[in-house]
Short mmCIF file of C-alpha atoms and ligand atoms in Angstrom, two decimals:
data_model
loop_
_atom_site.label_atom_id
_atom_site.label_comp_id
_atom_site.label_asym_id
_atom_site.label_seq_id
_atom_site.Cartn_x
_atom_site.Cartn_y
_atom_site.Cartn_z
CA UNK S 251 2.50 -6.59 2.92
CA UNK S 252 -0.18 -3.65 2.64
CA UNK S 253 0.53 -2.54 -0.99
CA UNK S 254 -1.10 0.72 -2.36
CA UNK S 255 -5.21 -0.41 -2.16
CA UNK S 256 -4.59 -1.52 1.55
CA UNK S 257 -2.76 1.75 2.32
CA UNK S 258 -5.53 3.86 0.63
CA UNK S 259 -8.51 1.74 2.37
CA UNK S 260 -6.30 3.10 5.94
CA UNK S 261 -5.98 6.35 4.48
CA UNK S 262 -9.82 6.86 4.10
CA UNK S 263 -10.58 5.21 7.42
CA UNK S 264 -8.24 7.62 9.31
CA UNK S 265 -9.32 10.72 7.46
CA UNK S 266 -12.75 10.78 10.00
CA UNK S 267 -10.76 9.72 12.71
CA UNK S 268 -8.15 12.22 12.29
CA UNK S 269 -8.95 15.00 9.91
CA UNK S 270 -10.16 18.00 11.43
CA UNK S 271 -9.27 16.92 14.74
CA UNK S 272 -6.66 18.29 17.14
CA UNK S 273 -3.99 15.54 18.32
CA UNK S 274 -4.24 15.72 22.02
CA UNK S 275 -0.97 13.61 22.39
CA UNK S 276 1.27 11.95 20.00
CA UNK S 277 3.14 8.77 22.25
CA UNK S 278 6.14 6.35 21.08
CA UNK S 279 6.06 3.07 23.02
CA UNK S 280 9.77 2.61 22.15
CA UNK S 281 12.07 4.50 20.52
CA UNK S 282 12.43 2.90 17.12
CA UNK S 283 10.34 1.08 14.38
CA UNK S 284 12.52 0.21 11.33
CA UNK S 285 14.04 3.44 11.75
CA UNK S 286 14.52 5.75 14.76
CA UNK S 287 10.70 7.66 15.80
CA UNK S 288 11.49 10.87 15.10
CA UNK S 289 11.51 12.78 18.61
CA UNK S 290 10.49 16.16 17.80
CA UNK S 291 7.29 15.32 16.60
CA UNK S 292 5.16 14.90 19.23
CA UNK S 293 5.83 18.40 20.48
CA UNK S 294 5.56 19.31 17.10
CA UNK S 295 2.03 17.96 16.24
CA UNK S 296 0.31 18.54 20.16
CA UNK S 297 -2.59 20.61 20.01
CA UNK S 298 -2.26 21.27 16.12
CA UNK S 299 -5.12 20.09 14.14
CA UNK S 300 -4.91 17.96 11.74
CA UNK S 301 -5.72 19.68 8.09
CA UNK S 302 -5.33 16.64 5.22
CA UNK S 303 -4.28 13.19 4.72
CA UNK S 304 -2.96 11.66 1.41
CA UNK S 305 -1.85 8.48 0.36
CA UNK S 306 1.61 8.66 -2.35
CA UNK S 307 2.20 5.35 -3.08
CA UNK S 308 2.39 3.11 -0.21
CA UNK S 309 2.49 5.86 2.29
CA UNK S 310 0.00 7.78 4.12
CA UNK S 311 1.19 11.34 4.36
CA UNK S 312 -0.34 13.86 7.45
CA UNK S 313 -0.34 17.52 7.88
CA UNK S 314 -1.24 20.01 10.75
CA UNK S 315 -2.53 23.74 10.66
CA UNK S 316 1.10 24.44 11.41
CA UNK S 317 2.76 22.84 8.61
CA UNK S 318 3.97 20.06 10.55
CA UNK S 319 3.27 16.88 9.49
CA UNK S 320 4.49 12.97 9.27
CA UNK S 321 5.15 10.28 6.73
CA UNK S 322 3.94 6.83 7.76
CA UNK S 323 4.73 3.16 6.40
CA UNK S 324 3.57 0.20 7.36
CA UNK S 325 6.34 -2.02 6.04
CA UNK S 326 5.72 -5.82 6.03
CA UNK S 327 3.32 -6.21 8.70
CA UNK S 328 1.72 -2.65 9.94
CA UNK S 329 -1.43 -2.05 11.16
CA UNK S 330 -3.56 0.63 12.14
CA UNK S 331 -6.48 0.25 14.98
CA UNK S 332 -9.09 2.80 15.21
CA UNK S 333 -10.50 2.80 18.71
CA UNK S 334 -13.47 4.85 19.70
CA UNK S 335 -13.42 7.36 22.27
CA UNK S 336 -15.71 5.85 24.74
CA UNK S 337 -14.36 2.52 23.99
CA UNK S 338 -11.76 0.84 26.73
CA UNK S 339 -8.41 0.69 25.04
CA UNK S 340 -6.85 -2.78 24.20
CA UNK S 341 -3.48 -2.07 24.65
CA UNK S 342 -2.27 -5.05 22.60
CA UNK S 343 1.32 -6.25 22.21
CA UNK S 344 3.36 -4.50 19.21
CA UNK S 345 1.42 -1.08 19.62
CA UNK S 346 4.07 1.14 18.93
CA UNK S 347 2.65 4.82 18.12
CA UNK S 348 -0.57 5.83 19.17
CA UNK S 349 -3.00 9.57 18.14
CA UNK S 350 -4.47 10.48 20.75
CA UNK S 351 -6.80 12.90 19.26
CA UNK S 352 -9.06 15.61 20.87
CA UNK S 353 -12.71 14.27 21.85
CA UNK S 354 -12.14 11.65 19.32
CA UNK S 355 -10.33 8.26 18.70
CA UNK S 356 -7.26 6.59 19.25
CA UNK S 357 -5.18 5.80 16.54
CA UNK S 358 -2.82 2.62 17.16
CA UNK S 359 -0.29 1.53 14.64
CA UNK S 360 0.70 -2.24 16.01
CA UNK S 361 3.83 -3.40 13.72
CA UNK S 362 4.71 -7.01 14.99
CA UNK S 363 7.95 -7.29 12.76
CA UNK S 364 8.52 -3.84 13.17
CA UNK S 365 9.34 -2.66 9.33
CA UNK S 366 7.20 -0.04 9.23
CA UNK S 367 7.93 3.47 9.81
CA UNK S 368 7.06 7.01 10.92
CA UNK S 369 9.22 9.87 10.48
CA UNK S 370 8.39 13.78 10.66
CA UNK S 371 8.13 15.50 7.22
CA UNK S 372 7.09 19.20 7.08
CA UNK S 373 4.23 20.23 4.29
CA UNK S 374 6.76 22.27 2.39
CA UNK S 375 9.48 20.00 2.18
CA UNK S 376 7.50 16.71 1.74
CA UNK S 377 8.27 16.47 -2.00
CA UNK S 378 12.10 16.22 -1.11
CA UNK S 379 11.66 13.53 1.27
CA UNK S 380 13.98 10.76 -0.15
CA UNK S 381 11.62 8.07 -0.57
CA UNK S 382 8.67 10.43 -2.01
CA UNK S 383 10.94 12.67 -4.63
CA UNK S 384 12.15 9.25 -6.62
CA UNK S 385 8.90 8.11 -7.09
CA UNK S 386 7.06 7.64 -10.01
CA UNK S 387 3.65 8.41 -11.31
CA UNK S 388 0.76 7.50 -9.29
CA UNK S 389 -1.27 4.58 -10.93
CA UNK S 390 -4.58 5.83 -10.63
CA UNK S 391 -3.50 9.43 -11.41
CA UNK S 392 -3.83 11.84 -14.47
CA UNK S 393 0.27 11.35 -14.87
CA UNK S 394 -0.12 7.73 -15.26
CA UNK S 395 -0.52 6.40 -19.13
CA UNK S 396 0.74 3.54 -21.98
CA UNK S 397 2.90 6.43 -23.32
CA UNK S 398 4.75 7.02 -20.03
CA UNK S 399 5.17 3.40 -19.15
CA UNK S 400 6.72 2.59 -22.40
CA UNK S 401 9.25 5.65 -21.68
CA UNK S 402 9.72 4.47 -18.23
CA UNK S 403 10.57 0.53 -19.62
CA UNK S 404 12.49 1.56 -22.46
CA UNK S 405 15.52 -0.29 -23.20
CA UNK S 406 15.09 -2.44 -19.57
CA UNK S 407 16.04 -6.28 -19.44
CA UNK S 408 14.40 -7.16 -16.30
CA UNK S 409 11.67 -8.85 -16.46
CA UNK S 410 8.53 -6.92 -16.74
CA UNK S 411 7.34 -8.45 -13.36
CA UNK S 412 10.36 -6.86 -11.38
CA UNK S 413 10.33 -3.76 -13.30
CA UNK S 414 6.64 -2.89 -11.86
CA UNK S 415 8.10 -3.61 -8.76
CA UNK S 416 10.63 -0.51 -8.97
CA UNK S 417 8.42 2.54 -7.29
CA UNK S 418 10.15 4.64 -9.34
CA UNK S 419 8.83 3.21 -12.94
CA UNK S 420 4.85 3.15 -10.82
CA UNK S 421 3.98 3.84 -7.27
CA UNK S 422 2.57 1.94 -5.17
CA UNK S 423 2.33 -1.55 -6.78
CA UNK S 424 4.08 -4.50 -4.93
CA UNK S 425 3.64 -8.43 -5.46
CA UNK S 426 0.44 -8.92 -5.08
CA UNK S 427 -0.97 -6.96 -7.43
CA UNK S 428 1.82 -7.26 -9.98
CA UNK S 429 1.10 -10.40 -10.52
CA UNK S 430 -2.79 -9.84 -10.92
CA UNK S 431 -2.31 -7.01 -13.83
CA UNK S 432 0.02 -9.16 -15.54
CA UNK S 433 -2.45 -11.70 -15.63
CA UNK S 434 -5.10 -9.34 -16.45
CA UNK S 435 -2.95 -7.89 -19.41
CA UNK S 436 -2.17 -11.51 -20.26
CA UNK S 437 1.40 -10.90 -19.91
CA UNK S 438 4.40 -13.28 -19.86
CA UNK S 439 6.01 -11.97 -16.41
CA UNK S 440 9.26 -13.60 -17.41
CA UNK S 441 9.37 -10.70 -20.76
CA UNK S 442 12.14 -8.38 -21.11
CA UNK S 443 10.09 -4.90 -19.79
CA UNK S 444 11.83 -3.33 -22.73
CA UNK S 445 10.35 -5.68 -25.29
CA UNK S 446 6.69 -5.00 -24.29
CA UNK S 447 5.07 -2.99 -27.52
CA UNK S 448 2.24 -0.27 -27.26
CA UNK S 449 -0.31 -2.59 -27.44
CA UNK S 450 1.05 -4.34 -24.53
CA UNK S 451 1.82 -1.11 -22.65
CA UNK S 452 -1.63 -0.07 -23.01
CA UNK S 453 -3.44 -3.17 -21.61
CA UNK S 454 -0.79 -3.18 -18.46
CA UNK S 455 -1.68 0.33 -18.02
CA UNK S 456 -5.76 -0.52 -17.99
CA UNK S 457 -4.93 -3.62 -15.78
CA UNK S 458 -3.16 -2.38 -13.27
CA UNK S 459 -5.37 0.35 -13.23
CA UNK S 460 -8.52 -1.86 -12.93
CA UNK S 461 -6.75 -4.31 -10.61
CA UNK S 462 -6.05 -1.89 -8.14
CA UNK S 463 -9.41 0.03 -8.31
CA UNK S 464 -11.28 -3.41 -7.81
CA UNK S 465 -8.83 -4.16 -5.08
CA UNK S 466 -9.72 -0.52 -3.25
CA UNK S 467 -13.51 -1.65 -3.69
CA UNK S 468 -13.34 -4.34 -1.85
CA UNK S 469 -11.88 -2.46 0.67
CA UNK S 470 -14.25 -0.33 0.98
CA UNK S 471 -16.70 -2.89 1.50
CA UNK S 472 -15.03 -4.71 4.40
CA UNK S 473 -13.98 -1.04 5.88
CA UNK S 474 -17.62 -1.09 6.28
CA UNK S 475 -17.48 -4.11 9.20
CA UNK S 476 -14.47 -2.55 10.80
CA UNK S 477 -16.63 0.60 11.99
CA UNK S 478 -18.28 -2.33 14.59
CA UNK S 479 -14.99 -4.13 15.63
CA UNK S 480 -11.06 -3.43 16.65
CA UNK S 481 -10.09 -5.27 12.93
CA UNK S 482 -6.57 -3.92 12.16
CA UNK S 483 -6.58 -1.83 9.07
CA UNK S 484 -4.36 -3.03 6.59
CA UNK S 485 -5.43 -6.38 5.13
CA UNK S 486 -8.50 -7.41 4.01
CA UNK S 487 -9.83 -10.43 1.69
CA UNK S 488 -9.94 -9.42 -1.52
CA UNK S 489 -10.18 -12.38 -4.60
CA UNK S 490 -7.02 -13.15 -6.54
CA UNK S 491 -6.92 -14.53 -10.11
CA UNK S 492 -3.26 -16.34 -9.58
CA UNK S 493 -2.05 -15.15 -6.57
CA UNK S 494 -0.98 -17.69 -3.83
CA UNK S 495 -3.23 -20.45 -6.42
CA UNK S 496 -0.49 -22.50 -7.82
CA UNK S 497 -2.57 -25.37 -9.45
CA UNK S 498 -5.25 -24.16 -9.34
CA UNK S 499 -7.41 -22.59 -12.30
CA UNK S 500 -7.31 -18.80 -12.76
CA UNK S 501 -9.42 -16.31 -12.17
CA UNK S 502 -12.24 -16.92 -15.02
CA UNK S 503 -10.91 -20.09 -15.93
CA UNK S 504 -11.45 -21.74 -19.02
CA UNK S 505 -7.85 -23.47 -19.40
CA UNK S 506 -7.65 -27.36 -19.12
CA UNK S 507 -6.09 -27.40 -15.65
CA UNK S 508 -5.30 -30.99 -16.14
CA UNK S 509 -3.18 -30.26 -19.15
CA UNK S 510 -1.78 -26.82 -17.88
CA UNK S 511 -1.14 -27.58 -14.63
CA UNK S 512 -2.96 -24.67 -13.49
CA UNK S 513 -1.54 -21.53 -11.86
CA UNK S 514 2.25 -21.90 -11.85
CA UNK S 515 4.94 -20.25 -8.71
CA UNK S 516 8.32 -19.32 -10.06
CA UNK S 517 10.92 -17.14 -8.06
CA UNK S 518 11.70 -13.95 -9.68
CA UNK S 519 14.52 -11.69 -7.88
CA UNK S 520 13.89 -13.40 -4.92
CA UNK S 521 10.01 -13.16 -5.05
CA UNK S 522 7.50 -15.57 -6.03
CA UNK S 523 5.84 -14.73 -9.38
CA UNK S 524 2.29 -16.61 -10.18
CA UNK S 525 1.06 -17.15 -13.17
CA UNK S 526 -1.00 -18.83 -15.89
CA UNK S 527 1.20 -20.53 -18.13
CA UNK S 528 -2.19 -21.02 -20.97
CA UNK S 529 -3.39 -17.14 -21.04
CA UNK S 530 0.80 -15.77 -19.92
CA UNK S 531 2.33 -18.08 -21.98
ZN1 LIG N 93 -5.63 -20.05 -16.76
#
């Protein structure tokens, strides 16, 4: 599931593809994702150019000259395909929505599983869209610190691990990298979120702002190989320290793997935590 570096890697490739450039003609391939596609916006976005992109958390956020715009998600298993203008389109099973912009690209979002979503939200009235106005602070943002954490965890018995899953206490973060900054912060993800203290706060702040900022570099470098092929934006290799490596050692690993058992998986409402159980413990 694309979690915020993945959806800021799209976010950058679309903005050439995209920005600047008039959409020619929006199309639905059916009539609903997760949620009904929002019918008026086709009509709403044809011939308008497109003015600014930005990412809020894990969605990508579009807006024409006219102040029309949409909101887009790619759930559990979105995509997006850039295809040139010259190139021959693919037309590959599970495209749902494609940009059709003017003298430029085609932009494809393929959603297998179909959890994704695009709905129409106007540039005025995007910070009362439901899903963006209980959000909290952006994690690589100015509004994003050890002091505001702590606030937002106060008094909270989950364990810290679910609590960074909540968008509202931080945007943007899902399973993946949860597990990374906790690892990174050398973090017990079974702790009480309220019983973290403010040195605690502070190296989960710096973690999960380094994880994710080393995550959006590699990125970058693979966004690099997708300007020669049809890769699907979205996912790309990045290294993990404990994630999806149960028993094996962690990330700079100096822990006696024999007597640790390495990188343990537990299930942790309903998702799989991993973890070190020598620098977590
Ligand atoms: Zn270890």
């Amino acid at each position: 599931m694309p979690e915020l570096p993945e959806v800021e890697i799209v976010k950058r490739a679309l903005e050439p593809a995209m920005v600047g450039r008039r959409v020619k003609r929006l199309v639905f391939n059916r009539a609903d994702l997760r949620f009904p596609l929002p019918e008026g916006l086709p009509l709403a976005l044809q011939g308008q150019r497109i003015e600014r992109l930005l990412r809020r958390g894990k969605y990508i956020l579009g807006f024409a000259e006219n102040g029309a715009g949409f909101v887009l998600h790619l759930g559990m298993s979105g995509a997006v395909r850039i295809e040139p203008p010259a190139g021959t389109s693919l037309h590959e099973k599970h495209d749902h929505v494609e940009f059709h912009m003017d003298e430029g690209p085609r932009v494809v979002l393929n959603d297998p599983r179909r959890f994704g979503f695009l709905d129409a939200v106007g540039r005025e009235d995007c910070q009362d869209y439901p899903a963006l106005a209980a959000m909290g602070p952006e994690p690589l943002g100015n509004d994003f610190n050890a002091e505001i954490l702590a606030v937002a965890i106060k008094g909270r018995k989950t364990p810290i691990k679910s609590a960074l899953l909540d968008q509202r206490i931080v945007a943007g973060l899902g399973n993946i990298y949860v597990c990374e900054a906790l690892y990174r912060a050398a973090i017990d993800p079974r702790r009480r979120a309220g019983d973290l203290n403010a040195k605690e706060c502070t190296a989960l702040c710096m973690s999960i702002r380094s994880v994710l900022r080393d995550a959006i570099e590699a990125g970058g470098s693979s966004l690099k190989d997708y300007k020669h092929t049809d890769g699907q934006l979205g996912y790309f290799q990045h290294h993990f320290a404990v994630y999806d490596r149960v028993g094996q050692g962690c990330g700079a690993c100096e822990c006696d793997i024999v007597e640790t058992g390495g990188v343990q998986r537990i299930v942790q409402a309903g998702r799989s935590t991993f973890f070190c159980p020598e620098k977590q413990g």
